[in-house]
Short mmCIF file of C-alpha atoms in Angstrom, two decimals:
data_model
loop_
_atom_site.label_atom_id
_atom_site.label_comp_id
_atom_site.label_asym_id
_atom_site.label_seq_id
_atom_site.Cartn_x
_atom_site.Cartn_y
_atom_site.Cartn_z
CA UNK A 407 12.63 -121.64 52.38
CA UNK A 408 10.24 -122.11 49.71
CA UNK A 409 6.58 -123.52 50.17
CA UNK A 410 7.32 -127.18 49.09
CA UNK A 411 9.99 -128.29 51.87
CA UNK A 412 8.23 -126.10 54.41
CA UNK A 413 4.94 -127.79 53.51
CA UNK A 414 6.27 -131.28 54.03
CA UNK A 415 8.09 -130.09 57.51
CA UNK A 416 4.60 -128.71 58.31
CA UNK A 417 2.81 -131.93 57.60
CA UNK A 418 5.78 -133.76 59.52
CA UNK A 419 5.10 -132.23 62.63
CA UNK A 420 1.65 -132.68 62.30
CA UNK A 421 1.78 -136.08 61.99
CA UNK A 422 4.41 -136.43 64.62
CA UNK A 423 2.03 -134.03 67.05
CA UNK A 424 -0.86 -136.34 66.00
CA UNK A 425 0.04 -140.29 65.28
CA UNK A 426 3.28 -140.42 67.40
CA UNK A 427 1.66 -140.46 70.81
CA UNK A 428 -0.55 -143.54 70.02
CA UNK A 429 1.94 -145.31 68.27
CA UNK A 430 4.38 -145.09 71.35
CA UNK A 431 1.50 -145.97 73.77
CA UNK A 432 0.89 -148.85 71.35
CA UNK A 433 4.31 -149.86 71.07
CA UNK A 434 4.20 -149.67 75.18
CA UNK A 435 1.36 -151.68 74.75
CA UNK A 436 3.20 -154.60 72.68
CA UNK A 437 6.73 -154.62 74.94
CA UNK A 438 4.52 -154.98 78.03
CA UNK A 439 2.34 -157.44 76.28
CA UNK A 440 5.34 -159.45 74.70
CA UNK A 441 7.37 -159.10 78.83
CA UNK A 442 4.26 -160.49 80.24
CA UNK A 443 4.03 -163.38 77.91
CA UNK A 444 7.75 -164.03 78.60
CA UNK A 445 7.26 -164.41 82.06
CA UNK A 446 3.94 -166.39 81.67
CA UNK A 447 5.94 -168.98 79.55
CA UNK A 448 8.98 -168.98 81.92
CA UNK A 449 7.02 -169.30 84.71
CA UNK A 450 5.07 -172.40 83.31
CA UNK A 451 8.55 -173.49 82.23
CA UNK A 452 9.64 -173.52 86.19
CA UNK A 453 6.28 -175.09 87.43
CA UNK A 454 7.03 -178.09 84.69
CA UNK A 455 10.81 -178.70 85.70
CA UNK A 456 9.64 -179.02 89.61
CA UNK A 457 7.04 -181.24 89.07
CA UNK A 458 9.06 -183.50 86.92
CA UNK A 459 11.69 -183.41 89.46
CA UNK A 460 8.96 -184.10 91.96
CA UNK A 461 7.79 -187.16 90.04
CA UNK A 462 11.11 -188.00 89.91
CA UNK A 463 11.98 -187.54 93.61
CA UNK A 464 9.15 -189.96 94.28
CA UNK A 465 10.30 -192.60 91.88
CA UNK A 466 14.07 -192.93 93.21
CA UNK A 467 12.75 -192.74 96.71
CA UNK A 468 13.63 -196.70 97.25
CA UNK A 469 16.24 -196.87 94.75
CA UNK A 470 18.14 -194.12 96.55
CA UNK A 471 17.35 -196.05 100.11
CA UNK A 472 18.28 -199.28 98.38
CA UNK A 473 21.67 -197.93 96.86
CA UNK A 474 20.42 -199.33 93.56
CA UNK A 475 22.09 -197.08 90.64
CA UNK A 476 20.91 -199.60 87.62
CA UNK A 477 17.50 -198.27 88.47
CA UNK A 478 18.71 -194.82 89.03
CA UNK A 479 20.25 -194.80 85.90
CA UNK A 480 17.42 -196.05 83.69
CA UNK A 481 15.23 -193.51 85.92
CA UNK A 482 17.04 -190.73 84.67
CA UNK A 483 17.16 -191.64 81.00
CA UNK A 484 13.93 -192.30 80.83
CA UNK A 485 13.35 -188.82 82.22
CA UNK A 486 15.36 -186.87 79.95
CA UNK A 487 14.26 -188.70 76.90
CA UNK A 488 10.59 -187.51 77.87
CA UNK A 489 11.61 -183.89 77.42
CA UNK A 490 13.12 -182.54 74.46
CA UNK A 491 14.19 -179.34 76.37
CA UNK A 492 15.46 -181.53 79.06
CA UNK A 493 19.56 -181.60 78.49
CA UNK A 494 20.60 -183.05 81.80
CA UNK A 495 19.29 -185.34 84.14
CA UNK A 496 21.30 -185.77 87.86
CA UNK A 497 20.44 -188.44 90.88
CA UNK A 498 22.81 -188.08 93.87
CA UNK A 499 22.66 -190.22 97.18
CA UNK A 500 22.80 -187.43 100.22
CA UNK A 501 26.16 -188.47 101.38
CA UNK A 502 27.80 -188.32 97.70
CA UNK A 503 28.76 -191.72 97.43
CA UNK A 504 26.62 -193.01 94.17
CA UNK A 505 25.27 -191.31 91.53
CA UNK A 506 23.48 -191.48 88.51
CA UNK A 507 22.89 -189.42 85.51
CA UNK A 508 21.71 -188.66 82.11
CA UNK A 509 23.03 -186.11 79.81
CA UNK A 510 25.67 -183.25 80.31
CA UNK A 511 25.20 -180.54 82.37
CA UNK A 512 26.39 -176.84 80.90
CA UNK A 513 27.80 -175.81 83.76
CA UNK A 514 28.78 -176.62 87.31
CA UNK A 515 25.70 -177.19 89.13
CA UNK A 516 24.86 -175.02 92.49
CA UNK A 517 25.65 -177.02 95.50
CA UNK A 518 23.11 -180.15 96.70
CA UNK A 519 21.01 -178.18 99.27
CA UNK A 520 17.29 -177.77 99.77
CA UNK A 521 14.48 -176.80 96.99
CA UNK A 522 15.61 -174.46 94.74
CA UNK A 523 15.23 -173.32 90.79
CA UNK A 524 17.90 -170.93 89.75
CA UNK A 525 18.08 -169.33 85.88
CA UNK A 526 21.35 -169.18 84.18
CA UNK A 527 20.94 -167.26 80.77
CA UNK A 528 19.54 -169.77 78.29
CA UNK A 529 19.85 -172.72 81.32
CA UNK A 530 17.15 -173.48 84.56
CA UNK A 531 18.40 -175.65 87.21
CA UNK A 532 16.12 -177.64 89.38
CA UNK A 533 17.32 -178.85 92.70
CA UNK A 534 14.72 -181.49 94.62
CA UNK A 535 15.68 -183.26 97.74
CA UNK A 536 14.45 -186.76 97.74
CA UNK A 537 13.18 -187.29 101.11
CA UNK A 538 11.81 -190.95 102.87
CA UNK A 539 9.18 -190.86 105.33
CA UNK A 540 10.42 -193.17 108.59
CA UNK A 541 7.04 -194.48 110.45
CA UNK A 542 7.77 -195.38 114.14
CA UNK A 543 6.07 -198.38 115.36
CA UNK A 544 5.58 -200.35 118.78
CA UNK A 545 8.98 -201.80 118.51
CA UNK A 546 10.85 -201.20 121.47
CA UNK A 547 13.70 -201.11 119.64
CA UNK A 548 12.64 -198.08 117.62
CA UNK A 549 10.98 -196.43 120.52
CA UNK A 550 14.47 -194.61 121.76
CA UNK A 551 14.63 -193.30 118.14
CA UNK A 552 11.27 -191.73 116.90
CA UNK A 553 8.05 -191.29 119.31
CA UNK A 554 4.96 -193.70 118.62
CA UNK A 555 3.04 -192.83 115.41
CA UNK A 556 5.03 -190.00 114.62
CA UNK A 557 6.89 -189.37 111.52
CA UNK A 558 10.02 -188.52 110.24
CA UNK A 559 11.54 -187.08 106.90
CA UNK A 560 15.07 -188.47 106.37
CA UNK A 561 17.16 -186.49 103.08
CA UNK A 562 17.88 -189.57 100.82
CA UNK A 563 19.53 -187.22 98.26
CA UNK A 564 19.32 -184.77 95.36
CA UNK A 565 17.23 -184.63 91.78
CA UNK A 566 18.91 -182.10 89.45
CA UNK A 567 17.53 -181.14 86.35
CA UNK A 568 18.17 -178.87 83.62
CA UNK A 569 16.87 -177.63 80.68
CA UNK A 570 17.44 -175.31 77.77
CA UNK A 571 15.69 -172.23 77.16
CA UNK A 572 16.50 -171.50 74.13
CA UNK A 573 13.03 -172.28 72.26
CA UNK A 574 11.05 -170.59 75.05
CA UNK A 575 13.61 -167.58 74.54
CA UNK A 576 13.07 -167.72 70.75
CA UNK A 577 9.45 -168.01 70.96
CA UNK A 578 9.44 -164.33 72.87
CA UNK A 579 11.38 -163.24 70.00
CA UNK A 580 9.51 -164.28 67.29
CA UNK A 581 6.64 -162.44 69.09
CA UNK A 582 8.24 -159.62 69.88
CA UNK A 583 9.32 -159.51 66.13
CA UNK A 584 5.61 -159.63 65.16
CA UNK A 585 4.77 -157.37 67.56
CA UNK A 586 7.11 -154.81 65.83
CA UNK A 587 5.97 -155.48 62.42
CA UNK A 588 2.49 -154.88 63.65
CA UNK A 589 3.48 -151.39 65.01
CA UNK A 590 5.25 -150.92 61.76
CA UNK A 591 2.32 -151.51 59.86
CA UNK A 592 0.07 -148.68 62.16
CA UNK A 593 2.72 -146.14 61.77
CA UNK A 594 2.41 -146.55 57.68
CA UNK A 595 -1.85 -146.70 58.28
CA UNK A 596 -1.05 -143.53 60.45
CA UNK A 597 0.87 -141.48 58.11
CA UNK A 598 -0.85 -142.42 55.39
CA UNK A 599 -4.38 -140.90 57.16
CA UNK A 600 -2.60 -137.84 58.92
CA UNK A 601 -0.70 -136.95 55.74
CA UNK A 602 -4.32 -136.47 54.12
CA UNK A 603 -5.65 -134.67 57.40
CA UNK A 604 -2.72 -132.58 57.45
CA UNK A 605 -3.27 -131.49 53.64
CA UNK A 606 -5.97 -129.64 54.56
CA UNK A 607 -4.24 -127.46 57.17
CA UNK A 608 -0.74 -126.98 55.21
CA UNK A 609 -2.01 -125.80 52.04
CA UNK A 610 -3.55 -122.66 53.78
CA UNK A 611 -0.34 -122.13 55.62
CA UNK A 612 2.24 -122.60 53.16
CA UNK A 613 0.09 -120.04 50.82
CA UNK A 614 -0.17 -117.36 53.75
CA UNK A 615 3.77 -117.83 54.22
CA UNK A 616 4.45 -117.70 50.94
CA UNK A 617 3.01 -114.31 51.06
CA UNK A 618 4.84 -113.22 54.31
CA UNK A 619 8.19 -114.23 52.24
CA UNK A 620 7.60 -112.16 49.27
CA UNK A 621 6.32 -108.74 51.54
CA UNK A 622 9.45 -109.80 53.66
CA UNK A 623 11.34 -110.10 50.86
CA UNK A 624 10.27 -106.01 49.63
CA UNK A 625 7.44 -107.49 47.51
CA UNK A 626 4.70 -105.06 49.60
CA UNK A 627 1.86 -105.25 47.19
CA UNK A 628 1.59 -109.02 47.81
CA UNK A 629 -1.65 -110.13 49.02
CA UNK A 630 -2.81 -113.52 49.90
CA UNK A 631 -5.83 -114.68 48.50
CA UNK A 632 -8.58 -115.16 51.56
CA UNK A 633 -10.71 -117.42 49.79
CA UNK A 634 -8.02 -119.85 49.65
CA UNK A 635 -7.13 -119.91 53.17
CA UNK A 636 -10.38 -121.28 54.65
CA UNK A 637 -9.97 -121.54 58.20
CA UNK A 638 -7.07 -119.53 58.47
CA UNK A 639 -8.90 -116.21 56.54
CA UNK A 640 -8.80 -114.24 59.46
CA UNK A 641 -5.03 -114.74 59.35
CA UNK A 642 -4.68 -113.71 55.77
CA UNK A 643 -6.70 -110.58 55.92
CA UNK A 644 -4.85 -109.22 58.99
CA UNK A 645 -1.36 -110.17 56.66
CA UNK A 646 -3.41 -108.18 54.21
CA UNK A 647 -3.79 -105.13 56.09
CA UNK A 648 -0.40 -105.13 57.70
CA UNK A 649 1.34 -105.39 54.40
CA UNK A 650 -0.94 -102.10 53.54
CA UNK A 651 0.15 -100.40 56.59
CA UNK A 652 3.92 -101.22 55.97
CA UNK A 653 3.65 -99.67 52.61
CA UNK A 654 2.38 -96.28 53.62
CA UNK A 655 4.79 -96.07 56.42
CA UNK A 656 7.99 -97.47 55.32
CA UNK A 657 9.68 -93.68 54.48
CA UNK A 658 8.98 -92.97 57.86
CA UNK A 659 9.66 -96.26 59.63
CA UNK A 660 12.92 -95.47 57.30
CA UNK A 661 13.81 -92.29 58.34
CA UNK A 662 13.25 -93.22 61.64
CA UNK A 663 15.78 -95.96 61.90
CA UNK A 664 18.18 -93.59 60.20
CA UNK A 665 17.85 -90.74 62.86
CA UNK A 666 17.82 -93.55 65.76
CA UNK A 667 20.57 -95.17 63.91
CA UNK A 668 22.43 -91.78 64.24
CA UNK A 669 22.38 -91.39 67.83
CA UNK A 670 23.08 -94.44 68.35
CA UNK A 671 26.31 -93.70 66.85
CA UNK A 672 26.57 -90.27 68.55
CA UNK A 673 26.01 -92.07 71.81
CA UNK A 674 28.26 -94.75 71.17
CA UNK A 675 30.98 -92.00 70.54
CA UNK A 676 29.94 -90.45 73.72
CA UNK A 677 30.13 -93.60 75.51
CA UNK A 678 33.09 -94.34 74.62
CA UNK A 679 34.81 -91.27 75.13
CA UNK A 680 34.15 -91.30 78.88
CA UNK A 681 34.93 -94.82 78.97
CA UNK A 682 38.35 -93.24 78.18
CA UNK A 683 38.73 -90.39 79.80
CA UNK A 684 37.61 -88.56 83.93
CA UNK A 685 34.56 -87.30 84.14
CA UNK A 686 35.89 -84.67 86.03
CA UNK A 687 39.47 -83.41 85.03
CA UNK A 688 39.06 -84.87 81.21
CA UNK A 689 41.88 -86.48 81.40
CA UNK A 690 42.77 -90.48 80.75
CA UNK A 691 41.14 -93.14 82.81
CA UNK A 692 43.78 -95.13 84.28
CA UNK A 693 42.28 -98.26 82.46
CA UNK A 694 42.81 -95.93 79.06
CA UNK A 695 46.33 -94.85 80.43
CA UNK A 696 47.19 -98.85 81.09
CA UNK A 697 46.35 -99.90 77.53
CA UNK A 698 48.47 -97.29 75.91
CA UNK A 699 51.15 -97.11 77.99
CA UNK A 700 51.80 -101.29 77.45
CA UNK A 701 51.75 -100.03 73.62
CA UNK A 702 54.58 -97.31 74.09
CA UNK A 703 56.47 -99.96 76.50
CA UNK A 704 56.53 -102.36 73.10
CA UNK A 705 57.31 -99.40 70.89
CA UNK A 706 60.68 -98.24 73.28
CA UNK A 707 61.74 -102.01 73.16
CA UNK A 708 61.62 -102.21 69.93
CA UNK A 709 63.32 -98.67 69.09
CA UNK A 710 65.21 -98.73 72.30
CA UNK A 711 63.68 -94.95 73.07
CA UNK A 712 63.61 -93.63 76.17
CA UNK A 713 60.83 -93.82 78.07
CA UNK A 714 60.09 -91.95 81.34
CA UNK A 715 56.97 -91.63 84.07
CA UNK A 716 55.87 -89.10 85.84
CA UNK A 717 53.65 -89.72 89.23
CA UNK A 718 52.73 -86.61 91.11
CA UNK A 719 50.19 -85.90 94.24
CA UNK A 720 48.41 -82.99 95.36
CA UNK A 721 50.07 -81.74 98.47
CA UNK A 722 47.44 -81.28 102.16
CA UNK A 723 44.58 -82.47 99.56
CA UNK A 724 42.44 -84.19 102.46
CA UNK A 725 42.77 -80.47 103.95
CA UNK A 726 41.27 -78.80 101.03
CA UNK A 727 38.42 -80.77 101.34
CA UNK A 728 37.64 -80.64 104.95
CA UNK A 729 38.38 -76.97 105.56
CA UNK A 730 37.00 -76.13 102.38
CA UNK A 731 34.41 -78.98 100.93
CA UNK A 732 34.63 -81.22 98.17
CA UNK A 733 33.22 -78.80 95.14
CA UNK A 734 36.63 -76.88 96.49
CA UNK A 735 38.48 -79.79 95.97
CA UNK A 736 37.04 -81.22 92.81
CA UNK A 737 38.06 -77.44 91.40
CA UNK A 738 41.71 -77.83 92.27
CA UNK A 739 41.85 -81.04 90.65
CA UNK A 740 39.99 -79.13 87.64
CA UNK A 741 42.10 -76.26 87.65
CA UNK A 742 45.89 -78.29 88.27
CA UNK A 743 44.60 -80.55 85.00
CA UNK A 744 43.96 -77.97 82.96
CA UNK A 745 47.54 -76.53 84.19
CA UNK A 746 48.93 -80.44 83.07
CA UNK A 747 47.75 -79.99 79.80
CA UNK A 748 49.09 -76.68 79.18
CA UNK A 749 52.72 -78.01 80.05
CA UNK A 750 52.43 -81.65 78.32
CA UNK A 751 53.16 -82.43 74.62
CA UNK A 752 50.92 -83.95 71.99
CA UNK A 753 52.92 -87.10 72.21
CA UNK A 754 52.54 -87.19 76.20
CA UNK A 755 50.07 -89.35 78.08
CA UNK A 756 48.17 -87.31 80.95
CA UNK A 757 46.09 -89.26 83.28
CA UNK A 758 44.15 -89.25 86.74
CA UNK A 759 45.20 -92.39 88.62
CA UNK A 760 42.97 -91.88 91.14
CA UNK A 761 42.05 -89.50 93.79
CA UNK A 762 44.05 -86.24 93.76
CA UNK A 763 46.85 -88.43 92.16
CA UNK A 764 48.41 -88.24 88.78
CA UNK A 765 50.32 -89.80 86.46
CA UNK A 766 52.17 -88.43 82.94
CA UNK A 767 54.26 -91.03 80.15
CA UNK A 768 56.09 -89.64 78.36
CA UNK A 769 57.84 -90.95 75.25
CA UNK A 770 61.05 -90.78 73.81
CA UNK A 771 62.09 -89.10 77.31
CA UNK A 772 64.94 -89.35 79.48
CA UNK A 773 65.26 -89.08 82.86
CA UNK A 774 67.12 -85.93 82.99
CA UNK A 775 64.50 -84.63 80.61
CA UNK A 776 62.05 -85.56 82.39
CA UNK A 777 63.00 -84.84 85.82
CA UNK A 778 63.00 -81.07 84.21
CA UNK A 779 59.36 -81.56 82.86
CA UNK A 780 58.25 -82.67 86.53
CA UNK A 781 59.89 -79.12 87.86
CA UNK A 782 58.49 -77.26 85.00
CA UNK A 783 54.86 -78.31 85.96
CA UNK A 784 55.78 -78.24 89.15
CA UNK A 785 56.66 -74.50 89.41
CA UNK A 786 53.37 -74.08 86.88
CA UNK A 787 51.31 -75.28 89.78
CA UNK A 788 52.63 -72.92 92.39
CA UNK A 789 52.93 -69.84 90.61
CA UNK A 790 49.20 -70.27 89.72
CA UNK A 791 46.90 -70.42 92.73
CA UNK A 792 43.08 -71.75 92.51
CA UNK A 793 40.43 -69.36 92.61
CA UNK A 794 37.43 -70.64 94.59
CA UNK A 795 35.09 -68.01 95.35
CA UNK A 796 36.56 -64.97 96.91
CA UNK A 797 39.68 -66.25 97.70
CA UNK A 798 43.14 -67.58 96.62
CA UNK A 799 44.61 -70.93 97.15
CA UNK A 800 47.73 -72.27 96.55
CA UNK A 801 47.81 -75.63 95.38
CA UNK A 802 51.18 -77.74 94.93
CA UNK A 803 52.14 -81.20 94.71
CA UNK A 804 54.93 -83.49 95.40
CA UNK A 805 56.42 -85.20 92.15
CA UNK A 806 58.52 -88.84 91.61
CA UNK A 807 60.02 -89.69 88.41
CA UNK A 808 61.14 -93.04 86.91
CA UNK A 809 62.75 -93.72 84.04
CA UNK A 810 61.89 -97.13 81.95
CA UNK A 811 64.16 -99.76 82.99
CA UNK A 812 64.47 -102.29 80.01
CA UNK A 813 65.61 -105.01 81.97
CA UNK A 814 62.40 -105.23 83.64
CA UNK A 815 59.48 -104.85 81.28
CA UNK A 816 56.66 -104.21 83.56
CA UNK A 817 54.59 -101.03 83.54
CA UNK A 818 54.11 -102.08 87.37
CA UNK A 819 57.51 -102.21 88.16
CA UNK A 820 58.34 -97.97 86.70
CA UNK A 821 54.79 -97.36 88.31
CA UNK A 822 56.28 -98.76 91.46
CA UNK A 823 59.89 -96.86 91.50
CA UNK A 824 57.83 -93.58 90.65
CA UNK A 825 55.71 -94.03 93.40
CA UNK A 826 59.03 -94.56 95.86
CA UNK A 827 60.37 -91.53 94.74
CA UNK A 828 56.69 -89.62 95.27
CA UNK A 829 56.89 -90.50 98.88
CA UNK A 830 60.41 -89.92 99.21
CA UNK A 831 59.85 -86.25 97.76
CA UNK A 832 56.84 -86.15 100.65
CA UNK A 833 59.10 -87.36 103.07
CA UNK A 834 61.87 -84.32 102.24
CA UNK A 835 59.11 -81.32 102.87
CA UNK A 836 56.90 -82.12 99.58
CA UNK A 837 56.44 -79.87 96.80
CA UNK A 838 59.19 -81.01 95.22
CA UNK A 839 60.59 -83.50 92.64
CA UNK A 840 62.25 -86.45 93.40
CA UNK A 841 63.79 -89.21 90.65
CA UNK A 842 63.97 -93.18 91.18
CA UNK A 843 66.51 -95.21 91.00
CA UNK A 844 67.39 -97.25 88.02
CA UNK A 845 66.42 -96.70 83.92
CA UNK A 846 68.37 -95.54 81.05
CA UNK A 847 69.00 -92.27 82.52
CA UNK A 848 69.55 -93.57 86.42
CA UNK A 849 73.39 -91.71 86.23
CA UNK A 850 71.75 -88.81 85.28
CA UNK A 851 69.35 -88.15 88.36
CA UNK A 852 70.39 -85.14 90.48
CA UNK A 853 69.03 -83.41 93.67
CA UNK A 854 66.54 -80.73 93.21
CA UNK A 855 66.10 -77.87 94.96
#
């Protein structure tokens, strides 16, 4: 990045980290002032329309009584004429059967009951009962009706006005408009002042990081200049001296990375080879094992090779360990390996499965063939006894052998037939060979002996 955009990002954030918190507590300010006025004017709006229909309530008392709608009539004209916001004027006798009106209403008005203002978007409703005080008197005629000098108010019927809001609704939006343009004009104020504020502060910075980008860039006798930084000199002599430092040292620091870049390779290697292969026997991990094996699968489908697997297990292993001990048993398992290898080709595929049992692929391999190579390693294994200590032990194992079956494609599947025909061979006295069912060489399986 070079000095000029990162100056003006510099003095960006500044501003932003400096003006932007007052301008949104202002503009807070203005949308609470402008929601406040709203309501003010609304709520004026709502006190106006009920005493109108108040004064209007009062007025049509008697003609309401007296069933007179002329006077209703010219009552409500008269009313909406005095309000220019005033759209529709309503008079309504209580039992619906006269009324009289002024105007057109926007909507269907709320049903005739009680006191009540009710806002409808741009529209407020007014509904006023009209009520008619009845004063007993000493009549005895009236006496069954009300009690002496008590009164009584009687529902004559129903003012409803309503009126557009539209100008009070504009009026909030003119000031809420102005209220913007006000903020707008701060902001420009603010910028204007922090971009000079911030001037100060970015000059130093983009000078000292101009620097950093030339040393970082293999320029190492760049230097900034402290009596240009002002504030920030402490900054540019430590640059100063670190840029020294890296100088002297960068051979080393160089060399270094080069001999730690080495082992990491070395170690990598390392890492990777036991990733591969046992710990103990050096032979493939059966994750290794999996990975090629699917790869010589392919290879025989595409070739349509042979392809056989070998599965064997270490006869009375558990017995080796617990008359003898584990280091015992983790020597046969050396010594039978070492054994495996001797008898295998380069092109075979040795590996521990797991435990004292082992597997063996071999390519372009039929059954017959490899029913052979199991008795071959077989016979290699008894005829050479592990040595632990003083003594002499005779280690054997019992063998199964499947041959790859192209009509089913799964490693699993020969895995699975070889390890029928390992338990089968431990089933018939063990330290033996035995071959599964099934493969391009199924015909040619035979006993052994």
């Amino acid at each position: 990045m070079n000095p000029d955009p990162m100056l003006r990002q510099m003095r960006l954030r500044l501003w932003l980290a400096a003006a932007l918190p007052a301008v949104l507590v202002m503009l807070v300010l203005l949308v609470l002032f402008v929601q406040r006025h709203s309501f003010e004017l609304l709520q004026a709006q709502q006190h106006q329309a009920q005493a109108v229909a108040k004064q209007l309530a009062s007025q049509a008392e008697f003609a309401l009584f007296a069933a007179d709608v002329q006077t209703l009539q010219r009552l409500a004209g008269a009313t909406k004429d005095s309000d220019d916001d005033l759209v529709a004027v309503a008079l309504r006798a209580a039992n619906g059967h006269f009324q009289a009106g002024a105007g057109r209403f926007g909507a269907q008005l709320p049903d005739f009951s009680g006191n009540r203002v009710h806002l409808n978007g741009d529209r407020l409703w007014v509904i006023y009962e009209v009520r008619s005080q009845l004063m007993a008197v000493d009549d005895p005629l009236a006496a069954g009706l009300l009690e002496s000098g008590v009164a009584e108010s009687v529902v004559l019927g129903y003012v409803a006005l309503e009126y557009d809001l539209s100008a009070l609704q504009r009026s909030s939006r003119q000031l809420l408009l102005w209220a913007l343009a006000a903020t707008g004009l701060a902001l420009v104020l603010a910028a204007l002042l922090s971009a000079l504020i911030a001037s100060s502060v970015t000059r130093p910075v983009a000078h000292i990081s101009d620097v950093v980008r030339r040393i970082g860039g293999g320029q190492l006798q760049a230097r900034a200049d402290v009596e240009r930084c002002g504030p920030m000199a402490q900054l540019a002599s430590g640059i100063n001296r670190m840029a020294s430092q890296v100088a002297v040292t960068q051979e080393e620091l160089m060399q270094q990375v080069q001999q730690a870049t080495d082992e990491l390779r070395l170690q990598k290697l390392e890492a990777e080879r036991t990733a591969r292969t046992d710990g103990l026997t050096g032979l493939l991990r059966r994750r290794a094992f999996i990975e090629l094996a699917e790869a010589e699968i392919q290879r025989s489908l595409r070739y349509e090779d042979p392809l056989s697997f070998i599965m064997f297990d270490v006869d009375h292993f558990k017995f080796i360990n617990d008359n003898h001990g584990h280091p015992c048993g983790d020597a046969a398992l050396v010594h039978l390996a070492e054994l495996l290898r001797e008898q295998m080709r380069d092109s075979d595929l040795p590996c521990r499965w797991g435990g004292e049992e082992f597997v063996v692929l071999l390519p372009r391999t039929s059954a017959d063939v490899a029913r052979h190579a199991a008795e071959r390693i077989r016979s290699h294994f008894e005829a050479n006894p592990v040595r632990w200590k003083d003594r002499s032990l005779r280690v054997t194992a019992s063998f199964g052998v499947a041959a790859f079956d192209a009509r089913d494609i799964s490693l699993s599947s020969m895995v699975a037939r070889a390890d029928t025909a390992l338990y089968r061979a431990k089933r018939n006295g063990r330290n033996r060979v035995e071959v599964a069912e099934g493969g391009f060489a199924a015909g040619l399986e035979q006993p052994t002996a």
